[in-house]
PDB file of C-alpha atoms in Angstrom:
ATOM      1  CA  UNK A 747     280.374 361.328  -9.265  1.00 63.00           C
ATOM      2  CA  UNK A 748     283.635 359.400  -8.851  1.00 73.00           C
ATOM      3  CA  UNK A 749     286.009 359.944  -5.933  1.00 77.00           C
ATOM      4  CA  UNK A 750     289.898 359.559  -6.423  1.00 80.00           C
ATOM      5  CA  UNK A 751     292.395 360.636  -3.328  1.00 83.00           C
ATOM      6  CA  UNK A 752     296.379 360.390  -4.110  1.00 82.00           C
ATOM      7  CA  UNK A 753     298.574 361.145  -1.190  1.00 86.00           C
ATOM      8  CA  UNK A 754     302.474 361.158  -1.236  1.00 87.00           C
ATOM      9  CA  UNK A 755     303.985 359.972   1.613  1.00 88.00           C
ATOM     10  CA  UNK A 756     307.649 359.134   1.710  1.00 87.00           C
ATOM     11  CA  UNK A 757     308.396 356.750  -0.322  1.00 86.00           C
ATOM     12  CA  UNK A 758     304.963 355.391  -1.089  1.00 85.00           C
ATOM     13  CA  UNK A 759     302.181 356.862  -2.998  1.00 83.00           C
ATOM     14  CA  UNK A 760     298.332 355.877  -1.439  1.00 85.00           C
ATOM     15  CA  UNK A 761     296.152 355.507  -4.178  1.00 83.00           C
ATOM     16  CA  UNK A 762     292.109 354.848  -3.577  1.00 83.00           C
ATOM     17  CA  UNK A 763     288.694 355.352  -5.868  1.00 82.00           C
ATOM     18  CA  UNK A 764     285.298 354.622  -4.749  1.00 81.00           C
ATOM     19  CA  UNK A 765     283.936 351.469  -7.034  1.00 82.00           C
ATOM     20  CA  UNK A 766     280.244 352.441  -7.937  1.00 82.00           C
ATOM     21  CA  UNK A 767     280.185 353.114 -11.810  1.00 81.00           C
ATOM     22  CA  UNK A 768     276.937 354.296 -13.581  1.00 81.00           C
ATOM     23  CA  UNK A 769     276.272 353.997 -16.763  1.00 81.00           C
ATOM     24  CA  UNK A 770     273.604 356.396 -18.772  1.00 84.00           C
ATOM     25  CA  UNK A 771     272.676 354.795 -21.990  1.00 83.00           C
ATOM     26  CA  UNK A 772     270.541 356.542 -24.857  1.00 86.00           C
ATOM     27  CA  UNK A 773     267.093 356.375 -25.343  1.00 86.00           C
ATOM     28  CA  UNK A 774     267.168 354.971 -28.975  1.00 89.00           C
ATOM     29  CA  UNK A 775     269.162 352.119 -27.261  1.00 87.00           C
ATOM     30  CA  UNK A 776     266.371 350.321 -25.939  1.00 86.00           C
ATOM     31  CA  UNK A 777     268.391 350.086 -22.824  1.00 83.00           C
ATOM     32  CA  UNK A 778     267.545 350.772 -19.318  1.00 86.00           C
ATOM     33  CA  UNK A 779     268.328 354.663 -18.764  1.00 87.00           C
ATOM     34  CA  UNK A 780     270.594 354.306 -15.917  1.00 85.00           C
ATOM     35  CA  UNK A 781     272.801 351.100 -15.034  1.00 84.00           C
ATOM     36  CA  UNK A 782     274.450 351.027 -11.630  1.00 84.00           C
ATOM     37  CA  UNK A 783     277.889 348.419 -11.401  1.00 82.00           C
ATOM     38  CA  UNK A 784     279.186 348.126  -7.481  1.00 88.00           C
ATOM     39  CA  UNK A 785     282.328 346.695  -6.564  1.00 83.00           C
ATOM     40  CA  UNK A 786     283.864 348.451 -10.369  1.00 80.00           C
ATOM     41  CA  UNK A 787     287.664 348.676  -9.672  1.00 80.00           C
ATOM     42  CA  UNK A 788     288.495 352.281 -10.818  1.00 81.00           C
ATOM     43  CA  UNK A 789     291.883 351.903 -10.718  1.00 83.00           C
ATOM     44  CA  UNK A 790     294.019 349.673 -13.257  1.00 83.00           C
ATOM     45  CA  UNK A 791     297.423 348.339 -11.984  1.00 84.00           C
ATOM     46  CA  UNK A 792     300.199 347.782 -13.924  1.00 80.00           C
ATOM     47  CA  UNK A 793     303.855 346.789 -13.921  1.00 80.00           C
ATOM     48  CA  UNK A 794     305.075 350.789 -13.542  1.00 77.00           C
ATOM     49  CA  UNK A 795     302.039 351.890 -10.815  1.00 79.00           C
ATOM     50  CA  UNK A 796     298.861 352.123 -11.535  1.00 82.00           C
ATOM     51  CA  UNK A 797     295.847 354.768 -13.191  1.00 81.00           C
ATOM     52  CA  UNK A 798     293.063 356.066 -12.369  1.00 80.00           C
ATOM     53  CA  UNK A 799     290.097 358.789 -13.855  1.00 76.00           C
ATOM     54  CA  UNK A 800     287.307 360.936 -12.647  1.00 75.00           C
ATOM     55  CA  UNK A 801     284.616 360.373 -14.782  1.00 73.00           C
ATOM     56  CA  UNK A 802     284.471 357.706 -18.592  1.00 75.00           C
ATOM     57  CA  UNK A 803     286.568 354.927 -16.979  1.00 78.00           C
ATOM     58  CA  UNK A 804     286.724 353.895 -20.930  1.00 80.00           C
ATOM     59  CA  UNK A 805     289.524 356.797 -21.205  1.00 82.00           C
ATOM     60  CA  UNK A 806     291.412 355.167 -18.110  1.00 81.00           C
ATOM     61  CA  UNK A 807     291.321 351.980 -20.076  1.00 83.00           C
ATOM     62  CA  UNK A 808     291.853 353.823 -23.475  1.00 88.00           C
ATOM     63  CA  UNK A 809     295.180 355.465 -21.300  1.00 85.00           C
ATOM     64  CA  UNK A 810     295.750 352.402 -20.240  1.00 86.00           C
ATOM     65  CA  UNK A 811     296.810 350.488 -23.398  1.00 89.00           C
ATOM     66  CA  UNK A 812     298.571 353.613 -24.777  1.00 88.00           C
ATOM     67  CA  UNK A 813     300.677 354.125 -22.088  1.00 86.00           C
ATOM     68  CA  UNK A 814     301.249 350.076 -22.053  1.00 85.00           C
ATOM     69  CA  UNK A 815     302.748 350.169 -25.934  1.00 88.00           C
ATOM     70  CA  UNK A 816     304.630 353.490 -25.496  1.00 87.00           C
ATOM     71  CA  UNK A 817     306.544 351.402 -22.583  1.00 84.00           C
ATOM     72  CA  UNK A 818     306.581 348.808 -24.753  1.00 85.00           C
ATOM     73  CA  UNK A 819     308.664 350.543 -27.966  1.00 86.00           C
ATOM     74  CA  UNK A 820     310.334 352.663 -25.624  1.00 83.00           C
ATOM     75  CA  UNK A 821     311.951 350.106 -23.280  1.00 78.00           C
ATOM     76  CA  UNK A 822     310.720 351.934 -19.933  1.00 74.00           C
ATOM     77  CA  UNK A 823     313.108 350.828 -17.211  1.00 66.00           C
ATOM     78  CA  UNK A 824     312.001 352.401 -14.111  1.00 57.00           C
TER      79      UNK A 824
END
C-alpha cells in the first residue's frame, strides 16, 4: 500500500510519499516471491514540480519521460 498526501497551501504545494516499495515477482521467475526496497523515493522531481503514483511506480517513471518530451516539443514555459 503506498501513501501520497498533497496539500495546497498558498502559494506552495506540500508534496510527501512513504518510501517502502514491494515488489511481487512470478513464480516461473525463479525469484524470491516478495522483495521489500526501503528508503524508494516515490516521488520524481523535475524542472516544472514534481510526480508521484499510488501503486506501479514504473507508470510514474513511464509518466515521467512522457511528460519530459511533451515539454520538450512543446516549449513549456511556466
Amino acid at each position: 500500500m503506498t501513501l501520497t498526501v498533497a496539500i495546497n497551501i498558498q502559494d506552495y504545494i506540500f508534496l510527501a510519499s512513504d518510501q517502502r516499495l514491494t515488489i511481487e515477482c512470478a513464480p516461473e521467475t525463479n525469484l524470491p516471491p516478495k522483495t521489500y526496497i526501503d528508503h524508494y523515493k516515490k516521488i520524481k522531481y523535475w524542472e516544472y514540480g514534481a510526480i508521484t503514483v499510488s501503486g506501479d511506480v514504473m507508470l510514474m517513471h513511464y509518466l515521467f519521460l512522457i511528460l519530459q518530451a511533451y515539454a520538450k516539443r512543446n516549449c513549456w514555459d511556466f
